[in-house]
Every structure is written in C-alpha cells, then in structure tokens.
N, CA, C and O atoms as a Tinker XYZ file with bonds, in Angstrom:
   508  protein
     1  N     40.946000   78.777000  -84.728000    73     2
     2  CA    40.400000   77.743000  -83.876000    64     1     3
     3  C     41.329000   76.538000  -83.890000    63     2     4     5
     4  O     42.091000   76.321000  -84.833000    81     3
     5  N     41.244000   75.779000  -82.834000    73     3     6
     6  CA    42.096000   74.606000  -82.713000    64     5     7
     7  C     41.268000   73.393000  -82.307000    63     6     8     9
     8  O     40.718000   73.347000  -81.206000    81     7
     9  N     41.184000   72.435000  -83.180000    73     7    10
    10  CA    40.451000   71.216000  -82.881000    64     9    11
    11  C     41.027000   70.536000  -81.645000    63    10    12    13
    12  O     40.278000   70.085000  -80.778000    81    11
    13  N     42.337000   70.460000  -81.560000    73    11    14
    14  CA    42.979000   69.815000  -80.404000    64    13    15
    15  C     42.614000   70.522000  -79.103000    63    14    16    17
    16  O     42.363000   69.870000  -78.089000    81    15
    17  N     42.585000   71.835000  -79.130000    73    15    18
    18  CA    42.226000   72.599000  -77.924000    64    17    19
    19  C     40.766000   72.331000  -77.541000    63    18    20    21
    20  O     40.450000   72.208000  -76.358000    81    19
    21  N     39.881000   72.242000  -78.530000    73    19    22
    22  CA    38.472000   71.969000  -78.243000    64    21    23
    23  C     38.292000   70.577000  -77.646000    63    22    24    25
    24  O     37.531000   70.402000  -76.694000    81    23
    25  N     38.982000   69.597000  -78.195000    73    23    26
    26  CA    38.902000   68.235000  -77.671000    64    25    27
    27  C     39.459000   68.189000  -76.245000    63    26    28    29
    28  O     38.904000   67.500000  -75.388000    81    27
    29  N     40.535000   68.906000  -75.987000    73    27    30
    30  CA    41.094000   68.962000  -74.630000    64    29    31
    31  C     40.100000   69.579000  -73.648000    63    30    32    33
    32  O     39.989000   69.121000  -72.511000    81    31
    33  N     39.387000   70.602000  -74.074000    73    31    34
    34  CA    38.374000   71.229000  -73.211000    64    33    35
    35  C     37.232000   70.249000  -72.927000    63    34    36    37
    36  O     36.717000   70.205000  -71.810000    81    35
    37  N     36.841000   69.477000  -73.915000    73    35    38
    38  CA    35.808000   68.459000  -73.711000    64    37    39
    39  C     36.302000   67.410000  -72.718000    63    38    40    41
    40  O     35.536000   66.958000  -71.868000    81    39
    41  N     37.563000   67.021000  -72.815000    73    39    42
    42  CA    38.133000   66.077000  -71.849000    64    41    43
    43  C     38.119000   66.654000  -70.438000    63    42    44    45
    44  O     37.874000   65.922000  -69.479000    81    43
    45  N     38.376000   67.944000  -70.295000    73    43    46
    46  CA    38.308000   68.589000  -68.976000    64    45    47
    47  C     36.884000   68.546000  -68.429000    63    46    48    49
    48  O     36.684000   68.291000  -67.241000    81    47
    49  N     35.895000   68.793000  -69.287000    73    47    50
    50  CA    34.500000   68.720000  -68.839000    64    49    51
    51  C     34.180000   67.328000  -68.317000    63    50    52    53
    52  O     33.503000   67.187000  -67.299000    81    51
    53  N     34.659000   66.301000  -69.006000    73    51    54
    54  CA    34.390000   64.927000  -68.595000    64    53    55
    55  C     35.002000   64.597000  -67.243000    63    54    56    57
    56  O     34.484000   63.750000  -66.515000    81    55
    57  N     36.096000   65.257000  -66.906000    73    55    58
    58  CA    36.797000   64.974000  -65.661000    64    57    59
    59  C     36.215000   65.724000  -64.457000    63    58    60    61
    60  O     36.518000   65.391000  -63.311000    81    59
    61  N     35.388000   66.723000  -64.717000    73    59    62
    62  CA    34.858000   67.541000  -63.623000    64    61    63
    63  C     33.707000   66.852000  -62.911000    63    62    64    65
    64  O     32.843000   66.245000  -63.543000    81    63
    65  N     33.705000   66.955000  -61.589000    73    63    66
    66  CA    32.552000   66.423000  -60.852000    64    65    67
    67  C     31.351000   67.356000  -61.016000    63    66    68    69
    68  O     31.502000   68.503000  -61.437000    81    67
    69  N     30.188000   66.871000  -60.687000    73    67    70
    70  CA    28.982000   67.699000  -60.699000    64    69    71
    71  C     28.676000   68.113000  -59.277000    63    70    72    73
    72  O     29.015000   67.350000  -58.373000    81    71
    73  N     28.076000   69.234000  -58.999000    73    71    74
    74  CA    27.684000   70.353000  -59.847000    64    73    75
    75  C     28.566000   71.573000  -59.625000    63    74    76    77
    76  O     28.108000   72.508000  -58.967000    81    75
    77  N     29.770000   71.633000  -60.114000    73    75    78
    78  CA    30.577000   72.839000  -59.978000    64    77    79
    79  C     30.768000   73.484000  -61.338000    63    78    80    81
    80  O     30.441000   72.882000  -62.361000    81    79
    81  N     31.280000   74.671000  -61.361000    73    79    82
    82  CA    31.606000   75.345000  -62.619000    64    81    83
    83  C     30.401000   75.904000  -63.331000    63    82    84    85
    84  O     29.304000   75.975000  -62.777000    81    83
    85  N     30.622000   76.298000  -64.567000    73    83    86
    86  CA    29.572000   76.891000  -65.377000    64    85    87
    87  C     28.641000   75.796000  -65.864000    63    86    88    89
    88  O     29.081000   74.820000  -66.471000    81    87
    89  N     27.396000   75.956000  -65.606000    73    87    90
    90  CA    26.410000   74.972000  -66.013000    64    89    91
    91  C     25.254000   75.022000  -65.054000    63    90    92    93
    92  O     24.780000   76.096000  -64.687000    81    91
    93  N     24.814000   73.887000  -64.660000    73    91    94
    94  CA    23.690000   73.814000  -63.755000    64    93    95
    95  C     23.661000   72.451000  -63.129000    63    94    96    97
    96  O     24.604000   71.674000  -63.282000    81    95
    97  N     22.597000   72.146000  -62.428000    73    95    98
    98  CA    22.495000   70.829000  -61.807000    64    97    99
    99  C     22.590000   69.734000  -62.865000    63    98   100   101
   100  O     21.736000   69.626000  -63.745000    81    99
   101  N     23.616000   68.945000  -62.767000    73    99   102
   102  CA    23.750000   67.813000  -63.662000    64   101   103
   103  C     24.384000   68.067000  -65.010000    63   102   104   105
   104  O     24.416000   67.164000  -65.846000    81   103
   105  N     24.888000   69.257000  -65.251000    73   103   106
   106  CA    25.579000   69.469000  -66.517000    64   105   107
   107  C     26.630000   70.561000  -66.403000    63   106   108   109
   108  O     26.563000   71.435000  -65.539000    81   107
   109  N     27.596000   70.484000  -67.299000    73   107   110
   110  CA    28.607000   71.520000  -67.470000    64   109   111
   111  C     28.491000   72.025000  -68.895000    63   110   112   113
   112  O     28.101000   71.284000  -69.798000    81   111
   113  N     28.828000   73.279000  -69.089000    73   111   114
   114  CA    28.769000   73.893000  -70.402000    64   113   115
   115  C     30.043000   74.685000  -70.618000    63   114   116   117
   116  O     30.473000   75.434000  -69.741000    81   115
   117  N     30.648000   74.522000  -71.787000    73   115   118
   118  CA    31.865000   75.268000  -72.120000    64   117   119
   119  C     31.683000   75.960000  -73.466000    63   118   120   121
   120  O     31.240000   75.352000  -74.440000    81   119
   121  N     32.028000   77.224000  -73.497000    73   119   122
   122  CA    32.076000   77.970000  -74.749000    64   121   123
   123  C     33.453000   77.713000  -75.347000    63   122   124   125
   124  O     34.460000   78.198000  -74.831000    81   123
   125  N     33.493000   76.952000  -76.433000    73   123   126
   126  CA    34.763000   76.580000  -77.041000    64   125   127
   127  C     35.313000   77.660000  -77.955000    63   126   128   129
   128  O     36.528000   77.848000  -78.030000    81   127
   129  N     34.438000   78.372000  -78.652000    73   127   130
   130  CA    34.882000   79.421000  -79.578000    64   129   131
   131  C     33.728000   80.384000  -79.813000    63   130   132   133
   132  O     32.555000   80.019000  -79.728000    81   131
   133  N     34.096000   81.622000  -80.109000    73   131   134
   134  CA    33.096000   82.653000  -80.380000    64   133   135
   135  C     33.644000   83.608000  -81.431000    63   134   136   137
   136  O     34.761000   84.112000  -81.308000    81   135
   137  N     32.848000   83.849000  -82.463000    73   135   138
   138  CA    33.275000   84.764000  -83.523000    64   137   139
   139  C     33.097000   86.208000  -83.057000    63   138   140   141
   140  O     32.412000   86.471000  -82.069000    81   139
   141  N     33.715000   87.129000  -83.771000    73   139   142
   142  CA    33.388000   88.539000  -83.514000    64   141   143
   143  C     31.920000   88.778000  -83.882000    63   142   144   145
   144  O     31.301000   87.960000  -84.563000    81   143
   145  N     31.388000   89.881000  -83.434000    73   143   146
   146  CA    30.022000   90.246000  -83.788000    64   145   147
   147  C     29.882000   90.319000  -85.303000    63   146   148   149
   148  O     30.770000   90.807000  -86.002000    81   147
   149  N     28.763000   89.832000  -85.789000    73   147   150
   150  CA    28.490000   89.860000  -87.217000    64   149   151
   151  C     27.447000   90.925000  -87.569000    63   150   152   153
   152  O     26.915000   90.947000  -88.678000    81   151
   153  N     27.171000   91.794000  -86.616000    73   151   154
   154  CA    26.118000   92.790000  -86.791000    64   153   155
   155  C     26.337000   93.651000  -88.027000    63   154   156   157
   156  O     25.398000   93.882000  -88.789000    81   155
   157  N     27.546000   94.123000  -88.238000    73   155   158
   158  CA    27.835000   94.992000  -89.384000    64   157   159
   159  C     28.595000   94.276000  -90.497000    63   158   160   161
   160  O     29.113000   94.918000  -91.411000    81   159
   161  N     28.659000   92.971000  -90.420000    73   159   162
   162  CA    29.429000   92.211000  -91.411000    64   161   163
   163  C     28.661000   92.108000  -92.724000    63   162   164   165
   164  O     27.430000   92.089000  -92.748000    81   163
   165  N     29.419000   92.043000  -93.811000    73   163   166
   166  CA    28.770000   91.844000  -95.104000    64   165   167
   167  C     28.371000   90.370000  -95.217000    63   166   168   169
   168  O     28.944000   89.524000  -94.531000    81   167
   169  N     27.405000   90.057000  -96.065000    73   167   170
   170  CA    26.915000   88.682000  -96.170000    64   169   171
   171  C     28.001000   87.659000  -96.490000    63   170   172   173
   172  O     27.932000   86.526000  -96.014000    81   171
   173  N     28.983000   88.027000  -97.273000    73   171   174
   174  CA    30.062000   87.092000  -97.605000    64   173   175
   175  C     30.868000   86.737000  -96.349000    63   174   176   177
   176  O     31.261000   85.584000  -96.172000    81   175
   177  N     31.111000   87.712000  -95.489000    73   175   178
   178  CA    31.841000   87.449000  -94.244000    64   177   179
   179  C     31.023000   86.563000  -93.308000    63   178   180   181
   180  O     31.571000   85.670000  -92.662000    81   179
   181  N     29.725000   86.804000  -93.235000    73   179   182
   182  CA    28.856000   85.971000  -92.412000    64   181   183
   183  C     28.909000   84.529000  -92.908000    63   182   184   185
   184  O     29.044000   83.600000  -92.112000    81   183
   185  N     28.802000   84.346000  -94.213000    73   183   186
   186  CA    28.850000   83.009000  -94.796000    64   185   187
   187  C     30.185000   82.320000  -94.512000    63   186   188   189
   188  O     30.208000   81.143000  -94.153000    81   187
   189  N     31.301000   83.046000  -94.669000    73   187   190
   190  CA    32.624000   82.473000  -94.374000    64   189   191
   191  C     32.718000   82.051000  -92.914000    63   190   192   193
   192  O     33.247000   80.982000  -92.608000    81   191
   193  N     32.207000   82.882000  -92.012000    73   191   194
   194  CA    32.257000   82.566000  -90.583000    64   193   195
   195  C     31.437000   81.324000  -90.277000    63   194   196   197
   196  O     31.897000   80.441000  -89.553000    81   195
   197  N     30.231000   81.247000  -90.820000    73   195   198
   198  CA    29.393000   80.067000  -90.597000    64   197   199
   199  C     30.057000   78.808000  -91.138000    63   198   200   201
   200  O     30.018000   77.757000  -90.498000    81   199
   201  N     30.663000   78.911000  -92.313000    73   199   202
   202  CA    31.357000   77.757000  -92.896000    64   201   203
   203  C     32.557000   77.353000  -92.055000    63   202   204   205
   204  O     32.808000   76.162000  -91.869000    81   203
   205  N     33.303000   78.328000  -91.542000    73   203   206
   206  CA    34.467000   78.047000  -90.697000    64   205   207
   207  C     34.050000   77.316000  -89.424000    63   206   208   209
   208  O     34.685000   76.337000  -89.031000    81   207
   209  N     32.996000   77.786000  -88.787000    73   207   210
   210  CA    32.544000   77.151000  -87.551000    64   209   211
   211  C     31.945000   75.772000  -87.828000    63   210   212   213
   212  O     32.161000   74.842000  -87.051000    81   211
   213  N     31.204000   75.628000  -88.912000    73   211   214
   214  CA    30.656000   74.319000  -89.268000    64   213   215
   215  C     31.784000   73.326000  -89.542000    63   214   216   217
   216  O     31.689000   72.159000  -89.163000    81   215
   217  N     32.831000   73.776000  -90.188000    73   215   218
   218  CA    33.987000   72.906000  -90.450000    64   217   219
   219  C     34.659000   72.507000  -89.135000    63   218   220   221
   220  O     35.113000   71.372000  -88.989000    81   219
   221  N     34.723000   73.423000  -88.195000    73   219   222
   222  CA    35.342000   73.098000  -86.900000    64   221   223
   223  C     34.482000   72.100000  -86.131000    63   222   224   225
   224  O     35.015000   71.181000  -85.510000    81   223
   225  N     33.167000   72.265000  -86.163000    73   223   226
   226  CA    32.279000   71.280000  -85.538000    64   225   227
   227  C     32.543000   69.910000  -86.146000    63   226   228   229
   228  O     32.688000   68.924000  -85.423000    81   227
   229  N     32.605000   69.849000  -87.461000    73   227   230
   230  CA    32.848000   68.573000  -88.139000    64   229   231
   231  C     34.207000   67.984000  -87.758000    63   230   232   233
   232  O     34.323000   66.773000  -87.576000    81   231
   233  N     35.222000   68.818000  -87.638000    73   231   234
   234  CA    36.557000   68.328000  -87.265000    64   233   235
   235  C     36.554000   67.726000  -85.857000    63   234   236   237
   236  O     37.151000   66.674000  -85.628000    81   235
   237  N     35.884000   68.391000  -84.923000    73   235   238
   238  CA    35.803000   67.858000  -83.560000    64   237   239
   239  C     34.993000   66.564000  -83.554000    63   238   240   241
   240  O     35.365000   65.603000  -82.880000    81   239
   241  N     33.896000   66.535000  -84.295000    73   239   242
   242  CA    33.091000   65.315000  -84.393000    64   241   243
   243  C     33.949000   64.159000  -84.904000    63   242   244   245
   244  O     33.873000   63.052000  -84.371000    81   243
   245  N     34.755000   64.401000  -85.920000    73   243   246
   246  CA    35.598000   63.337000  -86.478000    64   245   247
   247  C     36.584000   62.792000  -85.451000    63   246   248   249
   248  O     36.802000   61.582000  -85.382000    81   247
   249  N     37.180000   63.676000  -84.655000    73   247   250
   250  CA    38.120000   63.220000  -83.626000    64   249   251
   251  C     37.384000   62.403000  -82.570000    63   250   252   253
   252  O     37.833000   61.321000  -82.192000    81   251
   253  N     36.248000   62.923000  -82.092000    73   251   254
   254  CA    35.513000   62.212000  -81.052000    64   253   255
   255  C     34.902000   60.912000  -81.575000    63   254   256   257
   256  O     34.756000   59.954000  -80.816000    81   255
   257  N     34.546000   60.865000  -82.849000    73   255   258
   258  CA    34.006000   59.640000  -83.443000    64   257   259
   259  C     35.046000   58.520000  -83.463000    63   258   260   261
   260  O     34.694000   57.343000  -83.397000    81   259
   261  N     36.315000   58.885000  -83.553000    73   259   262
   262  CA    37.370000   57.869000  -83.483000    64   261   263
   263  C     37.381000   57.197000  -82.110000    63   262   264   265
   264  O     37.727000   56.021000  -81.995000    81   263
   265  N     37.005000   57.939000  -81.074000    73   263   266
   266  CA    36.960000   57.393000  -79.718000    64   265   267
   267  C     35.679000   56.618000  -79.449000    63   266   268   269
   268  O     35.709000   55.508000  -78.918000    81   267
   269  N     34.531000   57.231000  -79.831000    73   267   270
   270  CA    33.234000   56.754000  -79.343000    64   269   271
   271  C     32.256000   56.357000  -80.443000    63   270   272   273
   272  O     31.109000   56.021000  -80.148000    81   271
   273  N     32.676000   56.388000  -81.686000    73   271   274
   274  CA    31.767000   56.067000  -82.782000    64   273   275
   275  C     31.024000   57.303000  -83.270000    63   274   276   277
   276  O     31.227000   58.409000  -82.770000    81   275
   277  N     30.174000   57.093000  -84.243000    73   275   278
   278  CA    29.425000   58.217000  -84.802000    64   277   279
   279  C     28.493000   58.820000  -83.759000    63   278   280   281
   280  O     27.926000   58.102000  -82.935000    81   279
   281  N     28.337000   60.137000  -83.796000    73   279   282
   282  CA    27.451000   60.771000  -82.813000    64   281   283
   283  C     25.984000   60.563000  -83.177000    63   282   284   285
   284  O     25.634000   60.304000  -84.329000    81   283
   285  N     25.161000   60.682000  -82.178000    73   283   286
   286  CA    23.726000   60.756000  -82.396000    64   285   287
   287  C     23.384000   62.242000  -82.442000    63   286   288   289
   288  O     24.048000   63.055000  -81.799000    81   287
   289  N     22.371000   62.588000  -83.187000    73   287   290
   290  CA    21.976000   63.987000  -83.308000    64   289   291
   291  C     20.710000   64.203000  -82.495000    63   290   292   293
   292  O     19.739000   63.455000  -82.613000    81   291
   293  N     20.741000   65.231000  -81.675000    73   291   294
   294  CA    19.620000   65.565000  -80.809000    64   293   295
   295  C     19.092000   66.936000  -81.220000    63   294   296   297
   296  O     19.806000   67.934000  -81.127000    81   295
   297  N     17.850000   66.982000  -81.671000    73   295   298
   298  CA    17.209000   68.247000  -82.044000    64   297   299
   299  C     16.286000   68.654000  -80.913000    63   298   300   301
   300  O     15.542000   67.828000  -80.385000    81   299
   301  N     16.329000   69.900000  -80.548000    73   299   302
   302  CA    15.507000   70.360000  -79.436000    64   301   303
   303  C     16.271000   70.197000  -78.145000    63   302   304   305
   304  O     16.352000   69.095000  -77.602000    81   303
   305  N     16.821000   71.263000  -77.655000    73   303   306
   306  CA    17.696000   71.232000  -76.489000    64   305   307
   307  C     16.857000   71.388000  -75.229000    63   306   308   309
   308  O     15.980000   72.250000  -75.180000    81   307
   309  N     17.111000   70.556000  -74.188000    73   307   310
   310  CA    16.347000   70.655000  -72.948000    64   309   311
   311  C     16.437000   72.045000  -72.321000    63   310   312   313
   312  O     17.431000   72.749000  -72.502000    81   311
   313  N     15.404000   72.433000  -71.590000    73   311   314
   314  CA    15.247000   73.756000  -71.005000    64   313   315
   315  C     16.472000   74.390000  -70.373000    63   314   316   317
   316  O     16.855000   75.486000  -70.783000    81   315
   317  N     17.110000   73.751000  -69.387000    73   315   318
   318  CA    18.254000   74.403000  -68.731000    64   317   319
   319  C     19.404000   74.706000  -69.695000    63   318   320   321
   320  O     20.048000   75.750000  -69.585000    81   319
   321  N     19.659000   73.804000  -70.630000    73   319   322
   322  CA    20.720000   74.061000  -71.605000    64   321   323
   323  C     20.294000   75.118000  -72.613000    63   322   324   325
   324  O     21.097000   75.966000  -73.004000    81   323
   325  N     19.044000   75.071000  -73.032000    73   323   326
   326  CA    18.542000   76.039000  -74.004000    64   325   327
   327  C     18.715000   77.458000  -73.484000    63   326   328   329
   328  O     19.081000   78.357000  -74.241000    81   327
   329  N     18.455000   77.662000  -72.205000    73   327   330
   330  CA    18.582000   78.995000  -71.619000    64   329   331
   331  C     20.014000   79.516000  -71.705000    63   330   332   333
   332  O     20.230000   80.725000  -71.796000    81   331
   333  N     20.981000   78.622000  -71.678000    73   331   334
   334  CA    22.381000   79.043000  -71.707000    64   333   335
   335  C     22.999000   78.992000  -73.102000    63   334   336   337
   336  O     23.924000   79.749000  -73.399000    81   335
   337  N     22.495000   78.108000  -73.955000    73   335   338
   338  CA    23.102000   77.921000  -75.270000    64   337   339
   339  C     22.425000   78.725000  -76.376000    63   338   340   341
   340  O     23.017000   78.925000  -77.436000    81   339
   341  N     21.226000   79.176000  -76.154000    73   339   342
   342  CA    20.560000   79.989000  -77.163000    64   341   343
   343  C     20.157000   79.205000  -78.389000    63   342   344   345
   344  O     19.511000   78.162000  -78.289000    81   343
   345  N     20.537000   79.706000  -79.536000    73   343   346
   346  CA    20.018000   79.187000  -80.806000    64   345   347
   347  C     20.862000   78.058000  -81.400000    63   346   348   349
   348  O     21.251000   78.119000  -82.567000    81   347
   349  N     21.140000   77.042000  -80.611000    73   347   350
   350  CA    21.827000   75.852000  -81.113000    64   349   351
   351  C     20.741000   74.905000  -81.633000    63   350   352   353
   352  O     19.971000   74.364000  -80.840000    81   351
   353  N     20.667000   74.697000  -82.949000    73   351   354
   354  CA    19.573000   73.889000  -83.487000    64   353   355
   355  C     19.723000   72.387000  -83.254000    63   354   356   357
   356  O     18.728000   71.662000  -83.249000    81   355
   357  N     20.952000   71.915000  -83.062000    73   355   358
   358  CA    21.175000   70.483000  -82.873000    64   357   359
   359  C     22.424000   70.262000  -82.049000    63   358   360   361
   360  O     23.381000   71.033000  -82.120000    81   359
   361  N     22.401000   69.198000  -81.265000    73   359   362
   362  CA    23.587000   68.747000  -80.538000    64   361   363
   363  C     24.034000   67.429000  -81.149000    63   362   364   365
   364  O     23.212000   66.573000  -81.476000    81   363
   365  N     25.332000   67.276000  -81.300000    73   363   366
   366  CA    25.937000   66.033000  -81.757000    64   365   367
   367  C     26.540000   65.394000  -80.521000    63   366   368   369
   368  O     27.428000   65.969000  -79.891000    81   367
   369  N     26.065000   64.211000  -80.170000    73   367   370
   370  CA    26.482000   63.698000  -78.881000    64   369   371
   371  C     26.726000   62.211000  -78.826000    63   370   372   373
   372  O     26.356000   61.444000  -79.715000    81   371
   373  N     27.366000   61.845000  -77.737000    73   371   374
   374  CA    27.745000   60.470000  -77.449000    64   373   375
   375  C     27.392000   60.154000  -76.006000    63   374   376   377
   376  O     27.452000   61.021000  -75.134000    81   375
   377  N     27.025000   58.904000  -75.765000    73   375   378
   378  CA    26.881000   58.412000  -74.400000    64   377   379
   379  C     28.210000   57.772000  -74.033000    63   378   380   381
   380  O     28.652000   56.814000  -74.667000    81   379
   381  N     28.839000   58.317000  -73.000000    73   379   382
   382  CA    30.148000   57.849000  -72.571000    64   381   383
   383  C     30.115000   57.658000  -71.059000    63   382   384   385
   384  O     29.889000   58.613000  -70.316000    81   383
   385  N     30.338000   56.441000  -70.605000    73   383   386
   386  CA    30.372000   56.144000  -69.168000    64   385   387
   387  C     29.128000   56.655000  -68.449000    63   386   388   389
   388  O     29.228000   57.201000  -67.351000    81   387
   389  N     27.960000   56.481000  -69.059000    73   387   390
   390  CA    26.714000   56.879000  -68.425000    64   389   391
   391  C     26.409000   58.361000  -68.471000    63   390   392   393
   392  O     25.447000   58.821000  -67.857000    81   391
   393  N     27.213000   59.102000  -69.186000    73   391   394
   394  CA    27.002000   60.544000  -69.315000    64   393   395
   395  C     26.912000   60.919000  -70.783000    63   394   396   397
   396  O     27.338000   60.166000  -71.658000    81   395
   397  N     26.354000   62.088000  -71.041000    73   395   398
   398  CA    26.259000   62.585000  -72.400000    64   397   399
   399  C     27.325000   63.647000  -72.631000    63   398   400   401
   400  O     27.458000   64.592000  -71.852000    81   399
   401  N     28.073000   63.481000  -73.699000    73   399   402
   402  CA    29.027000   64.479000  -74.167000    64   401   403
   403  C     28.461000   64.997000  -75.479000    63   402   404   405
   404  O     28.175000   64.210000  -76.382000    81   403
   405  N     28.294000   66.319000  -75.598000    73   403   406
   406  CA    27.658000   66.853000  -76.799000    64   405   407
   407  C     28.319000   68.156000  -77.249000    63   406   408   409
   408  O     28.958000   68.865000  -76.473000    81   407
   409  N     28.134000   68.433000  -78.532000    73   407   410
   410  CA    28.752000   69.579000  -79.201000    64   409   411
   411  C     27.684000   70.238000  -80.062000    63   410   412   413
   412  O     26.886000   69.554000  -80.702000    81   411
   413  N     27.670000   71.575000  -80.077000    73   411   414
   414  CA    26.715000   72.282000  -80.915000    64   413   415
   415  C     27.195000   73.675000  -81.272000    63   414   416   417
   416  O     28.048000   74.246000  -80.592000    81   415
   417  N     26.641000   74.212000  -82.341000    73   415   418
   418  CA    27.013000   75.538000  -82.848000    64   417   419
   419  C     25.750000   76.381000  -82.986000    63   418   420   421
   420  O     24.727000   75.898000  -83.471000    81   419
   421  N     25.822000   77.627000  -82.563000    73   419   422
   422  CA    24.675000   78.507000  -82.741000    64   421   423
   423  C     24.511000   78.857000  -84.208000    63   422   424   425
   424  O     25.477000   78.877000  -84.970000    81   423
   425  N     23.284000   79.129000  -84.588000    73   423   426
   426  CA    23.044000   79.680000  -85.909000    64   425   427
   427  C     23.195000   81.183000  -85.782000    63   426   428   429
   428  O     22.903000   81.761000  -84.735000    81   427
   429  N     23.640000   81.795000  -86.824000    73   427   430
   430  CA    23.912000   83.219000  -86.783000    64   429   431
   431  C     22.627000   84.025000  -86.695000    63   430   432   433
   432  O     21.706000   83.843000  -87.492000    81   431
   433  N     22.581000   84.906000  -85.727000    73   431   434
   434  CA    21.528000   85.914000  -85.630000    64   433   435
   435  C     22.195000   87.246000  -85.930000    63   434   436   437
   436  O     23.384000   87.406000  -85.653000    81   435
   437  N     21.479000   88.192000  -86.479000    73   435   438
   438  CA    22.112000   89.440000  -86.895000    64   437   439
   439  C     22.886000   90.159000  -85.785000    63   438   440   441
   440  O     23.880000   90.833000  -86.055000    81   439
   441  N     22.433000   90.014000  -84.549000    73   439   442
   442  CA    23.087000   90.739000  -83.462000    64   441   443
   443  C     23.941000   89.851000  -82.563000    63   442   444   445
   444  O     24.366000   90.287000  -81.493000    81   443
   445  N     24.196000   88.620000  -82.979000    73   443   446
   446  CA    24.947000   87.675000  -82.158000    64   445   447
   447  C     26.130000   87.094000  -82.922000    63   446   448   449
   448  O     26.062000   86.911000  -84.137000    81   447
   449  N     27.208000   86.805000  -82.212000    73   447   450
   450  CA    28.308000   86.072000  -82.846000    64   449   451
   451  C     27.936000   84.600000  -82.992000    63   450   452   453
   452  O     26.957000   84.138000  -82.406000    81   451
   453  N     28.712000   83.878000  -83.766000    73   451   454
   454  CA    28.565000   82.428000  -83.859000    64   453   455
   455  C     29.335000   81.838000  -82.681000    63   454   456   457
   456  O     30.451000   82.265000  -82.383000    81   455
   457  N     28.735000   80.862000  -82.018000    73   455   458
   458  CA    29.368000   80.246000  -80.850000    64   457   459
   459  C     29.397000   78.731000  -81.008000    63   458   460   461
   460  O     28.467000   78.123000  -81.539000    81   459
   461  N     30.487000   78.143000  -80.535000    73   459   462
   462  CA    30.655000   76.694000  -80.513000    64   461   463
   463  C     30.680000   76.263000  -79.052000    63   462   464   465
   464  O     31.526000   76.713000  -78.279000    81   463
   465  N     29.742000   75.386000  -78.676000    73   463   466
   466  CA    29.597000   74.927000  -77.300000    64   465   467
   467  C     29.860000   73.434000  -77.184000    63   466   468   469
   468  O     29.663000   72.667000  -78.127000    81   467
   469  N     30.314000   73.047000  -75.994000    73   467   470
   470  CA    30.350000   71.644000  -75.605000    64   469   471
   471  C     29.622000   71.547000  -74.279000    63   470   472   473
   472  O     29.659000   72.469000  -73.464000    81   471
   473  N     28.962000   70.425000  -74.073000    73   471   474
   474  CA    28.290000   70.199000  -72.807000    64   473   475
   475  C     28.526000   68.765000  -72.353000    63   474   476   477
   476  O     28.733000   67.857000  -73.157000    81   475
   477  N     28.489000   68.599000  -71.064000    73   475   478
   478  CA    28.643000   67.286000  -70.437000    64   477   479
   479  C     27.495000   67.174000  -69.440000    63   478   480   481
   480  O     27.347000   68.030000  -68.568000    81   479
   481  N     26.692000   66.138000  -69.558000    73   479   482
   482  CA    25.544000   65.972000  -68.681000    64   481   483
   483  C     25.575000   64.609000  -68.006000    63   482   484   485
   484  O     26.025000   63.620000  -68.584000    81   483
   485  N     25.088000   64.578000  -66.777000    73   483   486
   486  CA    25.075000   63.308000  -66.065000    64   485   487
   487  C     23.792000   62.515000  -66.308000    63   486   488   489
   488  O     23.486000   61.560000  -65.593000    81   487
   489  N     23.055000   62.932000  -67.327000    73   487   490
   490  CA    21.843000   62.225000  -67.748000    64   489   491
   491  C     21.893000   62.007000  -69.244000    63   490   492   493
   492  O     22.740000   62.579000  -69.931000    81   491
   493  N     20.995000   61.186000  -69.753000    73   491   494
   494  CA    20.909000   60.965000  -71.175000    64   493   495
   495  C     20.130000   62.098000  -71.812000    63   494   496   497
   496  O     18.953000   62.294000  -71.509000    81   495
   497  N     20.781000   62.850000  -72.698000    73   495   498
   498  CA    20.120000   63.917000  -73.427000    64   497   499
   499  C     19.751000   63.478000  -74.835000    63   498   500   501
   500  O     18.938000   64.121000  -75.500000    81   499
   501  N     20.331000   62.415000  -75.273000    73   499   502
   502  CA    20.201000   62.012000  -76.672000    64   501   503
   503  C     19.221000   60.852000  -76.762000    63   502   504   505
   504  O     19.434000   59.792000  -76.173000    81   503
   505  N     18.147000   61.072000  -77.509000    73   503   506
   506  CA    17.122000   60.039000  -77.637000    64   505   507
   507  C     17.372000   59.108000  -78.776000    63   506   508
   508  O     16.589000   58.186000  -79.004000    81   507
C-alpha cells in the first residue's frame, strides 16, 4: 500500500464535480485498497492483514491531519454509503470547503477481504 497514492486519490475525489463517477447523488466513493480473500487464511494472517490496514488508515489520517487538523469520527454510516461500503464501523472525516472528506476500513468478515475506502460528500456527514 502507498499512503501517497491514497492521499492522491482523495485529492482526485475532491476535484470531481457531482454527480459523476462511482458513488451516488452527492457523494463519490473510492476503493483505495483491498486485501486478498481471507476466507481460508489462518488467524495470524488475518490479524496481520487487519493490523496492516489499520496502520495504513492511521498513516493517511496523519497526512490529512497536517492539512485539515484532527479528524472527527462518525459512527453509523448513512444509508446510501452503507449500501456501498458494507461493514465500515467508523469514518474518520474532515469538513473541507463545505464538503466532507472521509476515510474508513471494513472489519474483516470471514468471506470478505479487508477494504480501505475514501468518500467525498457534498453534505455534512460528520456530526
């Protein structure tokens, strides 16, 4: 994974007008990284993968915090995003120029890979 590449993808989301691309009315969604399937992985491999992705989330947060300050944490993802993001328990986000920029990681399910998402919304998602 590359923190710089993830930050660049978030910058691309910020530059896109609404409503084009992957997402829905008023938001864009980008899959930044996805692990291989963990269905047959041993528990140690699952743990390493979760730790690797959590570290990458933290690295991206640190870079974005230098720009916009500490993120706010949003628990409970709104309906349209939930349908596309699945089991992301929390979004780490910032209000930037009247829009929400947010980052989240799925929790591992036995039949799903770990995924790192970024979203850009033209509304306030963070309470």
